[in-house]
Amino acid sequence: MPSSENVALVTGASSGVGEATARELAADGYRVVLAARREAALRDVADGVEAAGGTARVHPTDVTDRDAVADLVGTTVDEWGRIDAVVNNAGVMSTDPVDDADPEDWRRMVEVNLLGLMTLTREALPTMYEQGHGDVVFVSSVNARKSSPGGSGYCASKAGVNGFAESLRQEAADEEVRVTVIEPGLVATEMQSDEVTAEMPTLDPEAVARAVGYALAQPRDVAVGELLIRPTTQAF
């Protein structure tokens, strides 16, 4: 279990899986840094964390902005002197057939879902290496393993996450930095329409958050490389 000094940085923390993960880790004893674009929503999450006895800081951040990401990491280290876990959760999704897709949607998904987490991870690693420990968690998707019609851009971005994570795992092992990929099935969040969540089996965001908490709670000599979690009745 983490000490009360440990710090977790969570992106996409204004709602959904990011919010649930921030609450989960705060309950587990982490001081949490909440990053997303929507400051008002982040402050609501922080208020909830602190009302439950946790410690939270709000840092509005667009993960596609390299300077903003560097400021996020620098401010965290300046205040607390460490980063014990980074949960790369920020993501966007659009679904269209390839012949009808907007290339700008593809670009946005790659920039947020893939390049954003690559940039944040790169910024945080020197602190983790200096500490001699750390955890990097990537919230990927079942679609990293199995593509679906209409999901070309999203599936490609998430497959890229898995490839990046595996390379990092091999590079960071000697530095005592663990790398975990969480691959959820369909989750009931803002990314899904009401029609989709009404027709398809979904996970609650808290289910994904518990998976993150499980991975981080393992003894330091145990690394949970991948967790694939789906609704029991999800067939694919």
PDB file of C-alpha atoms in Angstrom:
ATOM      1  CA  MET A   1       0.000   0.000   0.000  1.00  0.00           C
ATOM      2  CA  PRO A   2       1.232   3.521  -0.712  1.00  0.00           C
ATOM      3  CA  SER A   3       2.315   5.807   2.097  1.00  0.00           C
ATOM      4  CA  SER A   4       0.534   9.083   2.753  1.00  0.00           C
ATOM      5  CA  GLU A   5       3.440  10.793   0.992  1.00  0.00           C
ATOM      6  CA  ASN A   6       2.901   9.141  -2.385  1.00  0.00           C
ATOM      7  CA  VAL A   7       1.716  11.238  -5.317  1.00  0.00           C
ATOM      8  CA  ALA A   8      -0.395  10.110  -8.264  1.00  0.00           C
ATOM      9  CA  LEU A   9      -0.977  12.227 -11.342  1.00  0.00           C
ATOM     10  CA  VAL A  10      -4.214  11.391 -13.195  1.00  0.00           C
ATOM     11  CA  THR A  11      -5.143  12.787 -16.603  1.00  0.00           C
ATOM     12  CA  GLY A  12      -8.675  13.011 -17.890  1.00  0.00           C
ATOM     13  CA  ALA A  13      -9.628  13.404 -14.237  1.00  0.00           C
ATOM     14  CA  SER A  14     -12.642  15.675 -14.720  1.00  0.00           C
ATOM     15  CA  SER A  15     -15.105  12.811 -15.238  1.00  0.00           C
ATOM     16  CA  GLY A  16     -15.561   9.120 -15.952  1.00  0.00           C
ATOM     17  CA  VAL A  17     -12.643   6.753 -15.451  1.00  0.00           C
ATOM     18  CA  GLY A  18     -10.235   9.561 -14.522  1.00  0.00           C
ATOM     19  CA  GLU A  19     -12.510  10.899 -11.798  1.00  0.00           C
ATOM     20  CA  ALA A  20     -13.173   7.410 -10.435  1.00  0.00           C
ATOM     21  CA  THR A  21      -9.455   6.614 -10.462  1.00  0.00           C
ATOM     22  CA  ALA A  22      -8.584   9.814  -8.624  1.00  0.00           C
ATOM     23  CA  ARG A  23     -11.115   8.955  -5.928  1.00  0.00           C
ATOM     24  CA  GLU A  24      -9.879   5.370  -5.723  1.00  0.00           C
ATOM     25  CA  LEU A  25      -6.234   6.344  -5.355  1.00  0.00           C
ATOM     26  CA  ALA A  26      -7.003   9.100  -2.861  1.00  0.00           C
ATOM     27  CA  ALA A  27      -8.865   6.537  -0.762  1.00  0.00           C
ATOM     28  CA  ASP A  28      -5.788   4.305  -1.035  1.00  0.00           C
ATOM     29  CA  GLY A  29      -3.632   7.070   0.444  1.00  0.00           C
ATOM     30  CA  TYR A  30      -2.235   8.859  -2.590  1.00  0.00           C
ATOM     31  CA  ARG A  31      -2.130  12.608  -2.876  1.00  0.00           C
ATOM     32  CA  VAL A  32      -3.694  13.111  -6.302  1.00  0.00           C
ATOM     33  CA  VAL A  33      -3.008  15.692  -8.978  1.00  0.00           C
ATOM     34  CA  LEU A  34      -6.040  16.135 -11.217  1.00  0.00           C
ATOM     35  CA  ALA A  35      -5.351  17.075 -14.833  1.00  0.00           C
ATOM     36  CA  ALA A  36      -7.842  17.777 -17.612  1.00  0.00           C
ATOM     37  CA  ARG A  37      -9.004  20.742 -19.660  1.00  0.00           C
ATOM     38  CA  ARG A  38     -12.158  21.574 -17.681  1.00  0.00           C
ATOM     39  CA  GLU A  39     -11.082  23.440 -14.573  1.00  0.00           C
ATOM     40  CA  ALA A  40     -14.538  23.776 -12.993  1.00  0.00           C
ATOM     41  CA  ALA A  41     -15.161  20.044 -13.287  1.00  0.00           C
ATOM     42  CA  LEU A  42     -11.724  19.309 -11.830  1.00  0.00           C
ATOM     43  CA  ARG A  43     -12.481  21.497  -8.843  1.00  0.00           C
ATOM     44  CA  ASP A  44     -15.685  19.571  -8.231  1.00  0.00           C
ATOM     45  CA  VAL A  45     -13.710  16.325  -8.235  1.00  0.00           C
ATOM     46  CA  ALA A  46     -11.096  17.802  -5.909  1.00  0.00           C
ATOM     47  CA  ASP A  47     -13.810  18.966  -3.509  1.00  0.00           C
ATOM     48  CA  GLY A  48     -15.201  15.429  -3.427  1.00  0.00           C
ATOM     49  CA  VAL A  49     -11.772  13.905  -2.791  1.00  0.00           C
ATOM     50  CA  GLU A  50     -11.054  16.284   0.050  1.00  0.00           C
ATOM     51  CA  ALA A  51     -14.521  15.903   1.558  1.00  0.00           C
ATOM     52  CA  ALA A  52     -13.737  12.190   1.806  1.00  0.00           C
ATOM     53  CA  GLY A  53     -10.495  12.936   3.639  1.00  0.00           C
ATOM     54  CA  GLY A  54      -8.082  12.862   0.710  1.00  0.00           C
ATOM     55  CA  THR A  55      -5.655  15.397  -0.707  1.00  0.00           C
ATOM     56  CA  ALA A  56      -6.052  16.748  -4.238  1.00  0.00           C
ATOM     57  CA  ARG A  57      -4.571  19.450  -6.416  1.00  0.00           C
ATOM     58  CA  VAL A  58      -6.132  20.796  -9.600  1.00  0.00           C
ATOM     59  CA  HIS A  59      -3.969  21.485 -12.634  1.00  0.00           C
ATOM     60  CA  PRO A  60      -5.909  22.300 -15.834  1.00  0.00           C
ATOM     61  CA  THR A  61      -3.942  20.732 -18.684  1.00  0.00           C
ATOM     62  CA  ASP A  62      -4.375  19.958 -22.358  1.00  0.00           C
ATOM     63  CA  VAL A  63      -2.206  16.892 -22.884  1.00  0.00           C
ATOM     64  CA  THR A  64      -1.609  17.885 -26.519  1.00  0.00           C
ATOM     65  CA  ASP A  65       0.221  21.032 -25.337  1.00  0.00           C
ATOM     66  CA  ARG A  66       3.825  20.070 -24.606  1.00  0.00           C
ATOM     67  CA  ASP A  67       4.521  23.183 -22.550  1.00  0.00           C
ATOM     68  CA  ALA A  68       1.405  22.583 -20.452  1.00  0.00           C
ATOM     69  CA  VAL A  69       2.438  18.981 -19.824  1.00  0.00           C
ATOM     70  CA  ALA A  70       5.925  20.074 -18.770  1.00  0.00           C
ATOM     71  CA  ASP A  71       4.350  22.616 -16.413  1.00  0.00           C
ATOM     72  CA  LEU A  72       2.082  19.939 -14.949  1.00  0.00           C
ATOM     73  CA  VAL A  73       5.032  17.722 -14.092  1.00  0.00           C
ATOM     74  CA  GLY A  74       7.252  20.577 -12.945  1.00  0.00           C
ATOM     75  CA  THR A  75       4.597  22.060 -10.667  1.00  0.00           C
ATOM     76  CA  THR A  76       3.894  18.658  -9.113  1.00  0.00           C
ATOM     77  CA  VAL A  77       7.564  18.020  -8.402  1.00  0.00           C
ATOM     78  CA  ASP A  78       8.073  21.558  -7.087  1.00  0.00           C
ATOM     79  CA  GLU A  79       5.212  21.160  -4.611  1.00  0.00           C
ATOM     80  CA  TRP A  80       5.586  17.565  -3.514  1.00  0.00           C
ATOM     81  CA  GLY A  81       9.052  16.545  -4.675  1.00  0.00           C
ATOM     82  CA  ARG A  82       7.980  13.273  -6.249  1.00  0.00           C
ATOM     83  CA  ILE A  83       5.700  11.471  -8.673  1.00  0.00           C
ATOM     84  CA  ASP A  84       4.970   7.895  -7.678  1.00  0.00           C
ATOM     85  CA  ALA A  85       2.323   7.081 -10.279  1.00  0.00           C
ATOM     86  CA  VAL A  86       1.103   8.518 -13.550  1.00  0.00           C
ATOM     87  CA  VAL A  87      -2.274   7.334 -14.812  1.00  0.00           C
ATOM     88  CA  ASN A  88      -2.557   8.213 -18.495  1.00  0.00           C
ATOM     89  CA  ASN A  89      -6.303   8.235 -18.943  1.00  0.00           C
ATOM     90  CA  ALA A  90      -7.128  11.278 -21.090  1.00  0.00           C
ATOM     91  CA  GLY A  91      -8.820  10.212 -24.315  1.00  0.00           C
ATOM     92  CA  VAL A  92     -11.245  11.094 -27.064  1.00  0.00           C
ATOM     93  CA  MET A  93     -13.187   8.938 -29.485  1.00  0.00           C
ATOM     94  CA  SER A  94     -15.041   9.340 -32.744  1.00  0.00           C
ATOM     95  CA  THR A  95     -16.451   6.539 -34.879  1.00  0.00           C
ATOM     96  CA  ASP A  96     -16.990   6.656 -38.641  1.00  0.00           C
ATOM     97  CA  PRO A  97     -16.252   4.376 -41.586  1.00  0.00           C
ATOM     98  CA  VAL A  98     -12.883   5.096 -43.133  1.00  0.00           C
ATOM     99  CA  ASP A  99     -14.371   6.470 -46.356  1.00  0.00           C
ATOM    100  CA  ASP A 100     -16.517   8.934 -44.403  1.00  0.00           C
ATOM    101  CA  ALA A 101     -14.123   9.794 -41.563  1.00  0.00           C
ATOM    102  CA  ASP A 102     -12.841  13.304 -40.934  1.00  0.00           C
ATOM    103  CA  PRO A 103      -9.027  13.233 -40.914  1.00  0.00           C
ATOM    104  CA  GLU A 104      -9.136  15.957 -38.263  1.00  0.00           C
ATOM    105  CA  ASP A 105     -10.883  13.480 -35.954  1.00  0.00           C
ATOM    106  CA  TRP A 106      -8.108  10.979 -36.615  1.00  0.00           C
ATOM    107  CA  ARG A 107      -5.491  13.622 -35.876  1.00  0.00           C
ATOM    108  CA  ARG A 108      -7.180  14.594 -32.628  1.00  0.00           C
ATOM    109  CA  MET A 109      -7.400  10.997 -31.434  1.00  0.00           C
ATOM    110  CA  VAL A 110      -3.738  10.354 -32.164  1.00  0.00           C
ATOM    111  CA  GLU A 111      -2.690  13.601 -30.484  1.00  0.00           C
ATOM    112  CA  VAL A 112      -4.731  13.016 -27.320  1.00  0.00           C
ATOM    113  CA  ASN A 113      -4.856   9.235 -26.990  1.00  0.00           C
ATOM    114  CA  LEU A 114      -1.272   8.516 -28.019  1.00  0.00           C
ATOM    115  CA  LEU A 115       1.054  11.508 -28.335  1.00  0.00           C
ATOM    116  CA  GLY A 116      -0.329  13.128 -25.195  1.00  0.00           C
ATOM    117  CA  LEU A 117       0.497  10.168 -22.995  1.00  0.00           C
ATOM    118  CA  MET A 118       3.855   9.705 -24.667  1.00  0.00           C
ATOM    119  CA  THR A 119       4.750  13.303 -23.857  1.00  0.00           C
ATOM    120  CA  LEU A 120       3.570  13.113 -20.254  1.00  0.00           C
ATOM    121  CA  THR A 121       5.363   9.838 -19.650  1.00  0.00           C
ATOM    122  CA  ARG A 122       8.599  11.242 -21.052  1.00  0.00           C
ATOM    123  CA  GLU A 123       8.324  14.271 -18.761  1.00  0.00           C
ATOM    124  CA  ALA A 124       7.638  12.197 -15.643  1.00  0.00           C
ATOM    125  CA  LEU A 125      10.240   9.467 -16.145  1.00  0.00           C
ATOM    126  CA  PRO A 126      13.335  11.418 -14.994  1.00  0.00           C
ATOM    127  CA  THR A 127      11.717  11.997 -11.600  1.00  0.00           C
ATOM    128  CA  MET A 128      10.787   8.330 -11.291  1.00  0.00           C
ATOM    129  CA  TYR A 129      14.257   7.216 -12.346  1.00  0.00           C
ATOM    130  CA  GLU A 130      15.834   9.555  -9.797  1.00  0.00           C
ATOM    131  CA  GLN A 131      13.536   8.201  -7.077  1.00  0.00           C
ATOM    132  CA  GLY A 132      14.344   4.641  -8.057  1.00  0.00           C
ATOM    133  CA  HIS A 133      10.711   3.657  -8.419  1.00  0.00           C
ATOM    134  CA  GLY A 134       7.415   4.567 -10.052  1.00  0.00           C
ATOM    135  CA  ASP A 135       4.329   3.324 -11.847  1.00  0.00           C
ATOM    136  CA  VAL A 136       3.095   4.316 -15.289  1.00  0.00           C
ATOM    137  CA  VAL A 137      -0.438   3.209 -16.080  1.00  0.00           C
ATOM    138  CA  PHE A 138      -1.997   3.454 -19.526  1.00  0.00           C
ATOM    139  CA  VAL A 139      -5.769   3.248 -19.861  1.00  0.00           C
ATOM    140  CA  SER A 140      -5.998   1.613 -23.273  1.00  0.00           C
ATOM    141  CA  SER A 141      -8.969  -0.370 -24.608  1.00  0.00           C
ATOM    142  CA  VAL A 142     -10.122  -3.788 -25.680  1.00  0.00           C
ATOM    143  CA  ASN A 143     -10.033  -2.143 -29.130  1.00  0.00           C
ATOM    144  CA  ALA A 144      -6.246  -2.213 -28.953  1.00  0.00           C
ATOM    145  CA  ARG A 145      -6.594  -5.974 -29.384  1.00  0.00           C
ATOM    146  CA  LYS A 146      -9.693  -6.221 -31.546  1.00  0.00           C
ATOM    147  CA  SER A 147     -10.682  -3.590 -34.074  1.00  0.00           C
ATOM    148  CA  SER A 148     -14.270  -2.850 -34.929  1.00  0.00           C
ATOM    149  CA  PRO A 149     -16.073  -1.329 -37.929  1.00  0.00           C
ATOM    150  CA  GLY A 150     -16.151   2.442 -37.705  1.00  0.00           C
ATOM    151  CA  GLY A 151     -13.373   2.550 -35.145  1.00  0.00           C
ATOM    152  CA  SER A 152     -10.322   2.801 -37.373  1.00  0.00           C
ATOM    153  CA  GLY A 153      -8.791   5.927 -35.847  1.00  0.00           C
ATOM    154  CA  TYR A 154      -9.628   5.039 -32.262  1.00  0.00           C
ATOM    155  CA  CYS A 155      -8.433   1.448 -32.601  1.00  0.00           C
ATOM    156  CA  ALA A 156      -5.206   2.608 -34.226  1.00  0.00           C
ATOM    157  CA  SER A 157      -4.526   5.086 -31.441  1.00  0.00           C
ATOM    158  CA  LYS A 158      -5.107   2.492 -28.724  1.00  0.00           C
ATOM    159  CA  ALA A 159      -2.977  -0.125 -30.483  1.00  0.00           C
ATOM    160  CA  GLY A 160      -0.249   2.507 -30.479  1.00  0.00           C
ATOM    161  CA  VAL A 161      -0.656   2.897 -26.726  1.00  0.00           C
ATOM    162  CA  ASN A 162      -0.011  -0.802 -26.217  1.00  0.00           C
ATOM    163  CA  GLY A 163       3.064  -0.744 -28.439  1.00  0.00           C
ATOM    164  CA  PHE A 164       4.502   2.256 -26.632  1.00  0.00           C
ATOM    165  CA  ALA A 165       3.795   0.691 -23.250  1.00  0.00           C
ATOM    166  CA  GLU A 166       5.598  -2.547 -24.082  1.00  0.00           C
ATOM    167  CA  SER A 167       8.707  -0.722 -25.270  1.00  0.00           C
ATOM    168  CA  LEU A 168       8.674   1.401 -22.125  1.00  0.00           C
ATOM    169  CA  ARG A 169       8.235  -1.666 -19.923  1.00  0.00           C
ATOM    170  CA  GLN A 170      11.413  -3.199 -21.307  1.00  0.00           C
ATOM    171  CA  GLU A 171      13.362   0.052 -21.002  1.00  0.00           C
ATOM    172  CA  ALA A 172      12.186   0.938 -17.486  1.00  0.00           C
ATOM    173  CA  ALA A 173      12.418  -2.458 -15.792  1.00  0.00           C
ATOM    174  CA  ASP A 174      15.968  -1.939 -14.546  1.00  0.00           C
ATOM    175  CA  GLU A 175      14.923   1.420 -13.103  1.00  0.00           C
ATOM    176  CA  GLU A 176      12.237  -0.214 -10.912  1.00  0.00           C
ATOM    177  CA  VAL A 177       9.487   1.574 -12.856  1.00  0.00           C
ATOM    178  CA  ARG A 178       6.474  -0.631 -13.492  1.00  0.00           C
ATOM    179  CA  VAL A 179       4.291  -0.282 -16.573  1.00  0.00           C
ATOM    180  CA  THR A 180       0.668  -1.402 -16.628  1.00  0.00           C
ATOM    181  CA  VAL A 181      -1.861  -1.384 -19.460  1.00  0.00           C
ATOM    182  CA  ILE A 182      -5.548  -1.444 -18.532  1.00  0.00           C
ATOM    183  CA  GLU A 183      -7.780  -2.572 -21.403  1.00  0.00           C
ATOM    184  CA  PRO A 184     -11.447  -1.949 -20.594  1.00  0.00           C
ATOM    185  CA  GLY A 185     -14.391  -2.985 -22.644  1.00  0.00           C
ATOM    186  CA  LEU A 186     -17.227  -0.527 -23.088  1.00  0.00           C
ATOM    187  CA  VAL A 187     -17.406   1.895 -20.158  1.00  0.00           C
ATOM    188  CA  ALA A 188     -20.379   4.094 -19.287  1.00  0.00           C
ATOM    189  CA  THR A 189     -18.778   7.546 -19.648  1.00  0.00           C
ATOM    190  CA  GLU A 190     -19.312  10.797 -21.513  1.00  0.00           C
ATOM    191  CA  MET A 191     -17.539   9.254 -24.494  1.00  0.00           C
ATOM    192  CA  GLN A 192     -20.519   6.955 -25.084  1.00  0.00           C
ATOM    193  CA  SER A 193     -23.953   8.074 -26.191  1.00  0.00           C
ATOM    194  CA  ASP A 194     -27.040   7.259 -24.139  1.00  0.00           C
ATOM    195  CA  GLU A 195     -28.203   5.046 -27.002  1.00  0.00           C
ATOM    196  CA  VAL A 196     -25.019   2.978 -26.921  1.00  0.00           C
ATOM    197  CA  THR A 197     -25.023   2.512 -23.169  1.00  0.00           C
ATOM    198  CA  ALA A 198     -28.702   1.569 -23.251  1.00  0.00           C
ATOM    199  CA  GLU A 199     -28.138  -1.122 -25.870  1.00  0.00           C
ATOM    200  CA  MET A 200     -24.729  -2.530 -24.910  1.00  0.00           C
ATOM    201  CA  PRO A 201     -23.333  -4.024 -21.694  1.00  0.00           C
ATOM    202  CA  THR A 202     -21.047  -1.511 -19.993  1.00  0.00           C
ATOM    203  CA  LEU A 203     -18.614  -1.260 -17.125  1.00  0.00           C
ATOM    204  CA  ASP A 204     -18.933   1.387 -14.451  1.00  0.00           C
ATOM    205  CA  PRO A 205     -15.910   3.728 -14.334  1.00  0.00           C
ATOM    206  CA  GLU A 206     -15.276   2.491 -10.810  1.00  0.00           C
ATOM    207  CA  ALA A 207     -14.538  -0.990 -12.185  1.00  0.00           C
ATOM    208  CA  VAL A 208     -11.655   0.406 -14.206  1.00  0.00           C
ATOM    209  CA  ALA A 209     -10.496   2.482 -11.245  1.00  0.00           C
ATOM    210  CA  ARG A 210     -10.361  -0.629  -9.079  1.00  0.00           C
ATOM    211  CA  ALA A 211      -8.191  -2.317 -11.704  1.00  0.00           C
ATOM    212  CA  VAL A 212      -5.760   0.606 -11.539  1.00  0.00           C
ATOM    213  CA  GLY A 213      -5.757   0.461  -7.760  1.00  0.00           C
ATOM    214  CA  TYR A 214      -5.114  -3.288  -7.838  1.00  0.00           C
ATOM    215  CA  ALA A 215      -2.077  -2.917 -10.079  1.00  0.00           C
ATOM    216  CA  LEU A 216      -0.562  -0.152  -7.982  1.00  0.00           C
ATOM    217  CA  ALA A 217      -1.177  -1.985  -4.716  1.00  0.00           C
ATOM    218  CA  GLN A 218       1.021  -4.962  -5.626  1.00  0.00           C
ATOM    219  CA  PRO A 219       4.373  -5.416  -3.864  1.00  0.00           C
ATOM    220  CA  ARG A 220       7.170  -3.623  -5.681  1.00  0.00           C
ATOM    221  CA  ASP A 221       8.600  -6.920  -6.959  1.00  0.00           C
ATOM    222  CA  VAL A 222       5.311  -7.654  -8.769  1.00  0.00           C
ATOM    223  CA  ALA A 223       4.400  -5.881 -12.001  1.00  0.00           C
ATOM    224  CA  VAL A 224       0.928  -6.261 -13.472  1.00  0.00           C
ATOM    225  CA  GLY A 225       1.621  -5.869 -17.167  1.00  0.00           C
ATOM    226  CA  GLU A 226      -1.906  -6.034 -18.586  1.00  0.00           C
ATOM    227  CA  LEU A 227      -5.451  -6.167 -17.266  1.00  0.00           C
ATOM    228  CA  LEU A 228      -8.222  -6.835 -19.772  1.00  0.00           C
ATOM    229  CA  ILE A 229     -11.602  -6.182 -18.162  1.00  0.00           C
ATOM    230  CA  ARG A 230     -14.979  -6.454 -19.855  1.00  0.00           C
ATOM    231  CA  PRO A 231     -18.617  -6.631 -18.850  1.00  0.00           C
ATOM    232  CA  THR A 232     -19.454 -10.275 -18.219  1.00  0.00           C
ATOM    233  CA  THR A 233     -21.961 -10.317 -21.083  1.00  0.00           C
ATOM    234  CA  GLN A 234     -19.739  -8.500 -23.609  1.00  0.00           C
ATOM    235  CA  ALA A 235     -19.050 -11.063 -26.327  1.00  0.00           C
ATOM    236  CA  PHE A 236     -16.207  -9.418 -28.241  1.00  0.00           C
TER     237      PHE A 236
END
